[in-house]
Amino acid sequence: LELPVSDLYADTCPQCFGPAIGEMKDSPTVPCFIVALDANFQQRHYTYSSRDSPTEADYPSSFLHPSQITKQEDLCKTTAAQVKDLKTACSDSHTAANDTCTSASIRKACDDSGLFGMTCWHDIPLKFINSKLHYPVSILSDLLHNHPDHQVGVLYDIGCHLEAHIKKHELLPNDHDQLVFATAVFHSYVHEW
């Protein structure tokens, strides 16, 4: 079946992405659905273990294809030097924000440094991708492209850092007003209010 991507999302979680029959929202800024983002740095791929390069047709539908990432990767590369200087009030307190989750030697030995995923609030996995700054931006871009005019709640442990980066460097210039970021309660202990 050649379904549109929005229908594939609806097939994955009908409650979040299916038709909203009789739904009443208190405000147009209330998210239509909520997604959670996170990375697992234990799921890495060492460069020496294989040199295969799968075609886009070989990728499972739950993974973003490399062609879907290129635009965001290029945008993030142009701002890479500025990212090092991007400091939210809590950046120094959170290891994921300043890329100290794994040692430098391990990061150099890996061509994929981790697995980044997005789930809906019903804990249903929606999309996966490797773990670098442009990957969460790519996943959000894909979601917003396939669900235009929807407000999206984004739960992410370093959501404040990602939101600051997206706004400062205008990575989702036409869509960032559709995003509402929230962070986990555990991050509130290091977050600067």
PDB file of C-alpha atoms in Angstrom:
ATOM      1  CA  LEU A   1       0.000   0.000   0.000  1.00  0.00           C
ATOM      2  CA  GLU A   2       1.211   3.465  -0.849  1.00  0.00           C
ATOM      3  CA  LEU A   3      -0.143   5.371   2.136  1.00  0.00           C
ATOM      4  CA  PRO A   4       0.791   8.982   2.861  1.00  0.00           C
ATOM      5  CA  VAL A   5       3.212   9.303   5.776  1.00  0.00           C
ATOM      6  CA  SER A   6       0.530  10.952   7.926  1.00  0.00           C
ATOM      7  CA  ASP A   7      -1.590   7.789   7.507  1.00  0.00           C
ATOM      8  CA  LEU A   8       1.406   5.627   8.441  1.00  0.00           C
ATOM      9  CA  TYR A   9       1.709   7.637  11.666  1.00  0.00           C
ATOM     10  CA  ALA A  10      -2.040   7.089  12.232  1.00  0.00           C
ATOM     11  CA  ASP A  11      -1.554   3.359  11.654  1.00  0.00           C
ATOM     12  CA  THR A  12       1.204   3.347  14.274  1.00  0.00           C
ATOM     13  CA  CYS A  13      -0.836   5.211  16.928  1.00  0.00           C
ATOM     14  CA  PRO A  14      -4.457   5.902  15.960  1.00  0.00           C
ATOM     15  CA  GLN A  15      -5.103   7.725  19.246  1.00  0.00           C
ATOM     16  CA  CYS A  16      -2.435  10.381  18.572  1.00  0.00           C
ATOM     17  CA  PHE A  17      -2.468  10.639  14.795  1.00  0.00           C
ATOM     18  CA  GLY A  18      -5.862   9.318  13.749  1.00  0.00           C
ATOM     19  CA  PRO A  19      -8.868  11.503  12.955  1.00  0.00           C
ATOM     20  CA  ALA A  20      -9.872  13.910  15.723  1.00  0.00           C
ATOM     21  CA  ILE A  21     -13.630  13.405  15.734  1.00  0.00           C
ATOM     22  CA  GLY A  22     -15.469  15.729  18.094  1.00  0.00           C
ATOM     23  CA  GLU A  23     -12.252  16.867  19.747  1.00  0.00           C
ATOM     24  CA  MET A  24     -12.534  20.178  21.574  1.00  0.00           C
ATOM     25  CA  LYS A  25      -9.350  22.084  22.406  1.00  0.00           C
ATOM     26  CA  ASP A  26      -9.262  24.789  25.075  1.00  0.00           C
ATOM     27  CA  SER A  27      -6.854  26.867  23.019  1.00  0.00           C
ATOM     28  CA  PRO A  28      -5.198  26.668  19.586  1.00  0.00           C
ATOM     29  CA  THR A  29      -1.828  26.505  21.365  1.00  0.00           C
ATOM     30  CA  VAL A  30      -2.688  23.211  23.093  1.00  0.00           C
ATOM     31  CA  PRO A  31      -0.629  20.426  21.462  1.00  0.00           C
ATOM     32  CA  CYS A  32      -2.496  18.085  19.123  1.00  0.00           C
ATOM     33  CA  PHE A  33      -0.144  15.319  20.223  1.00  0.00           C
ATOM     34  CA  ILE A  34       2.892  14.928  22.444  1.00  0.00           C
ATOM     35  CA  VAL A  35       6.115  13.163  21.507  1.00  0.00           C
ATOM     36  CA  ALA A  36       9.100  12.212  23.644  1.00  0.00           C
ATOM     37  CA  LEU A  37      12.683  12.292  22.366  1.00  0.00           C
ATOM     38  CA  ASP A  38      15.701  10.567  23.866  1.00  0.00           C
ATOM     39  CA  ALA A  39      18.982   8.937  22.961  1.00  0.00           C
ATOM     40  CA  ASN A  40      20.653   5.710  24.025  1.00  0.00           C
ATOM     41  CA  PHE A  41      24.419   6.020  23.770  1.00  0.00           C
ATOM     42  CA  GLN A  42      24.926   2.293  24.436  1.00  0.00           C
ATOM     43  CA  GLN A  43      23.491   1.471  20.986  1.00  0.00           C
ATOM     44  CA  ARG A  44      26.525   2.562  18.993  1.00  0.00           C
ATOM     45  CA  HIS A  45      28.233   1.130  15.931  1.00  0.00           C
ATOM     46  CA  TYR A  46      32.005   0.805  15.785  1.00  0.00           C
ATOM     47  CA  THR A  47      33.503   1.815  12.448  1.00  0.00           C
ATOM     48  CA  TYR A  48      35.773  -1.241  12.255  1.00  0.00           C
ATOM     49  CA  SER A  49      32.899  -3.724  12.704  1.00  0.00           C
ATOM     50  CA  SER A  50      31.536  -3.333   9.163  1.00  0.00           C
ATOM     51  CA  ARG A  51      31.679  -1.081   6.159  1.00  0.00           C
ATOM     52  CA  ASP A  52      28.298  -1.842   4.617  1.00  0.00           C
ATOM     53  CA  SER A  53      26.286   1.016   3.172  1.00  0.00           C
ATOM     54  CA  PRO A  54      22.643   0.050   2.868  1.00  0.00           C
ATOM     55  CA  THR A  55      20.520   1.687   0.201  1.00  0.00           C
ATOM     56  CA  GLU A  56      17.573   3.814   1.284  1.00  0.00           C
ATOM     57  CA  ALA A  57      15.240   0.970   0.285  1.00  0.00           C
ATOM     58  CA  ASP A  58      16.997  -1.225   2.881  1.00  0.00           C
ATOM     59  CA  TYR A  59      16.096   1.077   5.791  1.00  0.00           C
ATOM     60  CA  PRO A  60      13.140   0.028   7.943  1.00  0.00           C
ATOM     61  CA  SER A  61      10.213   2.447   7.773  1.00  0.00           C
ATOM     62  CA  SER A  62      10.760   3.359  11.426  1.00  0.00           C
ATOM     63  CA  PHE A  63      14.133   4.952  10.556  1.00  0.00           C
ATOM     64  CA  LEU A  64      14.565   8.267   8.776  1.00  0.00           C
ATOM     65  CA  HIS A  65      16.419   7.821   5.502  1.00  0.00           C
ATOM     66  CA  PRO A  66      19.744   9.631   5.010  1.00  0.00           C
ATOM     67  CA  SER A  67      18.174  11.862   2.332  1.00  0.00           C
ATOM     68  CA  GLN A  68      15.692  13.098   4.956  1.00  0.00           C
ATOM     69  CA  ILE A  69      18.550  14.235   7.185  1.00  0.00           C
ATOM     70  CA  THR A  70      20.839  16.070   4.752  1.00  0.00           C
ATOM     71  CA  LYS A  71      19.157  19.491   4.956  1.00  0.00           C
ATOM     72  CA  GLN A  72      19.207  19.595   8.768  1.00  0.00           C
ATOM     73  CA  GLU A  73      22.753  18.227   8.857  1.00  0.00           C
ATOM     74  CA  ASP A  74      23.942  21.019   6.550  1.00  0.00           C
ATOM     75  CA  LEU A  75      22.150  23.658   8.642  1.00  0.00           C
ATOM     76  CA  CYS A  76      23.676  22.327  11.850  1.00  0.00           C
ATOM     77  CA  LYS A  77      27.166  22.113  10.327  1.00  0.00           C
ATOM     78  CA  THR A  78      27.010  25.780   9.396  1.00  0.00           C
ATOM     79  CA  THR A  79      26.241  26.605  13.026  1.00  0.00           C
ATOM     80  CA  ALA A  80      28.600  24.037  14.624  1.00  0.00           C
ATOM     81  CA  ALA A  81      31.065  26.629  15.903  1.00  0.00           C
ATOM     82  CA  GLN A  82      28.221  28.662  17.370  1.00  0.00           C
ATOM     83  CA  VAL A  83      26.748  25.633  19.131  1.00  0.00           C
ATOM     84  CA  LYS A  84      29.842  25.349  21.313  1.00  0.00           C
ATOM     85  CA  ASP A  85      29.134  28.866  22.535  1.00  0.00           C
ATOM     86  CA  LEU A  86      25.411  28.270  22.965  1.00  0.00           C
ATOM     87  CA  LYS A  87      24.812  28.161  26.672  1.00  0.00           C
ATOM     88  CA  THR A  88      21.448  27.854  28.214  1.00  0.00           C
ATOM     89  CA  ALA A  89      21.444  28.443  31.929  1.00  0.00           C
ATOM     90  CA  CYS A  90      21.561  24.698  32.559  1.00  0.00           C
ATOM     91  CA  SER A  91      23.877  23.469  29.750  1.00  0.00           C
ATOM     92  CA  ASP A  92      26.882  22.994  32.017  1.00  0.00           C
ATOM     93  CA  SER A  93      24.878  20.914  34.479  1.00  0.00           C
ATOM     94  CA  HIS A  94      23.626  18.361  31.997  1.00  0.00           C
ATOM     95  CA  THR A  95      26.028  15.872  30.406  1.00  0.00           C
ATOM     96  CA  ALA A  96      23.819  15.172  27.363  1.00  0.00           C
ATOM     97  CA  ALA A  97      23.823  18.869  26.471  1.00  0.00           C
ATOM     98  CA  ASN A  98      27.587  19.149  26.397  1.00  0.00           C
ATOM     99  CA  ASP A  99      28.301  15.752  24.803  1.00  0.00           C
ATOM    100  CA  THR A 100      30.127  14.111  27.688  1.00  0.00           C
ATOM    101  CA  CYS A 101      28.003  10.968  27.851  1.00  0.00           C
ATOM    102  CA  THR A 102      30.743   8.919  26.206  1.00  0.00           C
ATOM    103  CA  SER A 103      34.493   9.339  26.115  1.00  0.00           C
ATOM    104  CA  ALA A 104      36.196  11.069  23.198  1.00  0.00           C
ATOM    105  CA  SER A 105      38.038   7.865  22.224  1.00  0.00           C
ATOM    106  CA  ILE A 106      34.771   5.922  21.988  1.00  0.00           C
ATOM    107  CA  ARG A 107      33.122   8.675  19.940  1.00  0.00           C
ATOM    108  CA  LYS A 108      36.081   8.645  17.504  1.00  0.00           C
ATOM    109  CA  ALA A 109      35.879   4.855  17.115  1.00  0.00           C
ATOM    110  CA  CYS A 110      32.171   4.929  16.229  1.00  0.00           C
ATOM    111  CA  ASP A 111      30.492   5.926  12.992  1.00  0.00           C
ATOM    112  CA  ASP A 112      27.138   5.877  14.824  1.00  0.00           C
ATOM    113  CA  SER A 113      27.446   7.265  18.340  1.00  0.00           C
ATOM    114  CA  GLY A 114      24.037   6.202  19.605  1.00  0.00           C
ATOM    115  CA  LEU A 115      20.404   5.629  18.776  1.00  0.00           C
ATOM    116  CA  PHE A 116      17.957   8.516  18.975  1.00  0.00           C
ATOM    117  CA  GLY A 117      14.248   7.822  19.101  1.00  0.00           C
ATOM    118  CA  MET A 118      10.836   9.448  19.187  1.00  0.00           C
ATOM    119  CA  THR A 119       7.787   7.917  20.857  1.00  0.00           C
ATOM    120  CA  CYS A 120       4.254   9.195  21.255  1.00  0.00           C
ATOM    121  CA  TRP A 121       2.888   9.656  24.740  1.00  0.00           C
ATOM    122  CA  HIS A 122       1.397   6.155  24.562  1.00  0.00           C
ATOM    123  CA  ASP A 123       5.009   4.812  24.475  1.00  0.00           C
ATOM    124  CA  ILE A 124       4.700   3.681  20.869  1.00  0.00           C
ATOM    125  CA  PRO A 125       8.003   4.037  18.969  1.00  0.00           C
ATOM    126  CA  LEU A 126       7.536   6.323  15.959  1.00  0.00           C
ATOM    127  CA  LYS A 127      10.957   7.042  14.441  1.00  0.00           C
ATOM    128  CA  PHE A 128      14.619   6.220  15.057  1.00  0.00           C
ATOM    129  CA  ILE A 129      17.828   7.780  13.884  1.00  0.00           C
ATOM    130  CA  ASN A 130      21.478   8.044  14.900  1.00  0.00           C
ATOM    131  CA  SER A 131      22.412  10.427  17.683  1.00  0.00           C
ATOM    132  CA  LYS A 132      23.804  13.861  16.809  1.00  0.00           C
ATOM    133  CA  LEU A 133      22.345  17.360  17.229  1.00  0.00           C
ATOM    134  CA  HIS A 134      20.883  17.511  13.731  1.00  0.00           C
ATOM    135  CA  TYR A 135      19.023  14.229  14.222  1.00  0.00           C
ATOM    136  CA  PRO A 136      16.381  15.461  16.700  1.00  0.00           C
ATOM    137  CA  VAL A 137      15.918  18.496  14.455  1.00  0.00           C
ATOM    138  CA  SER A 138      15.462  16.116  11.490  1.00  0.00           C
ATOM    139  CA  ILE A 139      12.905  13.980  13.333  1.00  0.00           C
ATOM    140  CA  LEU A 140      10.918  17.067  14.348  1.00  0.00           C
ATOM    141  CA  SER A 141      11.151  18.464  10.816  1.00  0.00           C
ATOM    142  CA  ASP A 142       9.801  15.183   9.406  1.00  0.00           C
ATOM    143  CA  LEU A 143       6.963  15.114  11.939  1.00  0.00           C
ATOM    144  CA  LEU A 144       5.968  18.737  11.263  1.00  0.00           C
ATOM    145  CA  HIS A 145       6.218  18.248   7.496  1.00  0.00           C
ATOM    146  CA  ASN A 146       3.778  15.337   7.692  1.00  0.00           C
ATOM    147  CA  HIS A 147       1.460  17.077  10.175  1.00  0.00           C
ATOM    148  CA  PRO A 148       1.307  20.715   9.087  1.00  0.00           C
ATOM    149  CA  ASP A 149      -0.710  23.121  11.207  1.00  0.00           C
ATOM    150  CA  HIS A 150      -0.544  20.863  14.274  1.00  0.00           C
ATOM    151  CA  GLN A 151       0.763  21.991  17.649  1.00  0.00           C
ATOM    152  CA  VAL A 152       3.293  19.435  18.942  1.00  0.00           C
ATOM    153  CA  GLY A 153       4.373  18.958  22.543  1.00  0.00           C
ATOM    154  CA  VAL A 154       8.011  17.820  22.743  1.00  0.00           C
ATOM    155  CA  LEU A 155       9.350  16.074  25.850  1.00  0.00           C
ATOM    156  CA  TYR A 156      13.143  15.873  25.907  1.00  0.00           C
ATOM    157  CA  ASP A 157      15.608  15.767  28.787  1.00  0.00           C
ATOM    158  CA  ILE A 158      17.595  18.628  27.257  1.00  0.00           C
ATOM    159  CA  GLY A 159      14.607  20.209  25.543  1.00  0.00           C
ATOM    160  CA  CYS A 160      15.584  23.643  26.854  1.00  0.00           C
ATOM    161  CA  HIS A 161      18.970  23.338  25.111  1.00  0.00           C
ATOM    162  CA  LEU A 162      17.445  22.023  21.862  1.00  0.00           C
ATOM    163  CA  GLU A 163      14.776  24.738  21.846  1.00  0.00           C
ATOM    164  CA  ALA A 164      17.393  27.468  22.395  1.00  0.00           C
ATOM    165  CA  HIS A 165      19.483  26.074  19.526  1.00  0.00           C
ATOM    166  CA  ILE A 166      16.502  25.836  17.157  1.00  0.00           C
ATOM    167  CA  LYS A 167      15.428  29.400  17.899  1.00  0.00           C
ATOM    168  CA  LYS A 168      18.890  30.986  17.872  1.00  0.00           C
ATOM    169  CA  HIS A 169      19.895  29.435  14.560  1.00  0.00           C
ATOM    170  CA  GLU A 170      16.418  29.382  12.972  1.00  0.00           C
ATOM    171  CA  LEU A 171      16.633  25.673  12.167  1.00  0.00           C
ATOM    172  CA  LEU A 172      12.873  25.254  11.771  1.00  0.00           C
ATOM    173  CA  PRO A 173      12.002  28.799  10.702  1.00  0.00           C
ATOM    174  CA  ASN A 174       8.476  28.085   9.475  1.00  0.00           C
ATOM    175  CA  ASP A 175       7.593  25.514  12.106  1.00  0.00           C
ATOM    176  CA  HIS A 176       9.147  26.375  15.478  1.00  0.00           C
ATOM    177  CA  ASP A 177       5.968  28.163  16.600  1.00  0.00           C
ATOM    178  CA  GLN A 178       4.198  24.784  16.377  1.00  0.00           C
ATOM    179  CA  LEU A 179       6.516  23.288  19.010  1.00  0.00           C
ATOM    180  CA  VAL A 180       5.999  23.421  22.766  1.00  0.00           C
ATOM    181  CA  PHE A 181       9.021  22.073  24.671  1.00  0.00           C
ATOM    182  CA  ALA A 182       8.937  20.466  28.100  1.00  0.00           C
ATOM    183  CA  THR A 183      11.605  18.710  30.090  1.00  0.00           C
ATOM    184  CA  ALA A 184      11.563  15.823  32.549  1.00  0.00           C
ATOM    185  CA  VAL A 185      11.075  16.521  36.224  1.00  0.00           C
ATOM    186  CA  PHE A 186      14.539  15.056  36.904  1.00  0.00           C
ATOM    187  CA  HIS A 187      16.103  17.791  34.799  1.00  0.00           C
ATOM    188  CA  SER A 188      14.428  20.407  36.979  1.00  0.00           C
ATOM    189  CA  TYR A 189      17.100  19.805  39.625  1.00  0.00           C
ATOM    190  CA  VAL A 190      19.826  21.167  37.320  1.00  0.00           C
ATOM    191  CA  HIS A 191      17.655  23.556  35.308  1.00  0.00           C
ATOM    192  CA  GLU A 192      18.202  27.270  35.921  1.00  0.00           C
ATOM    193  CA  TRP A 193      14.792  28.894  36.332  1.00  0.00           C
TER     194      TRP A 193
END
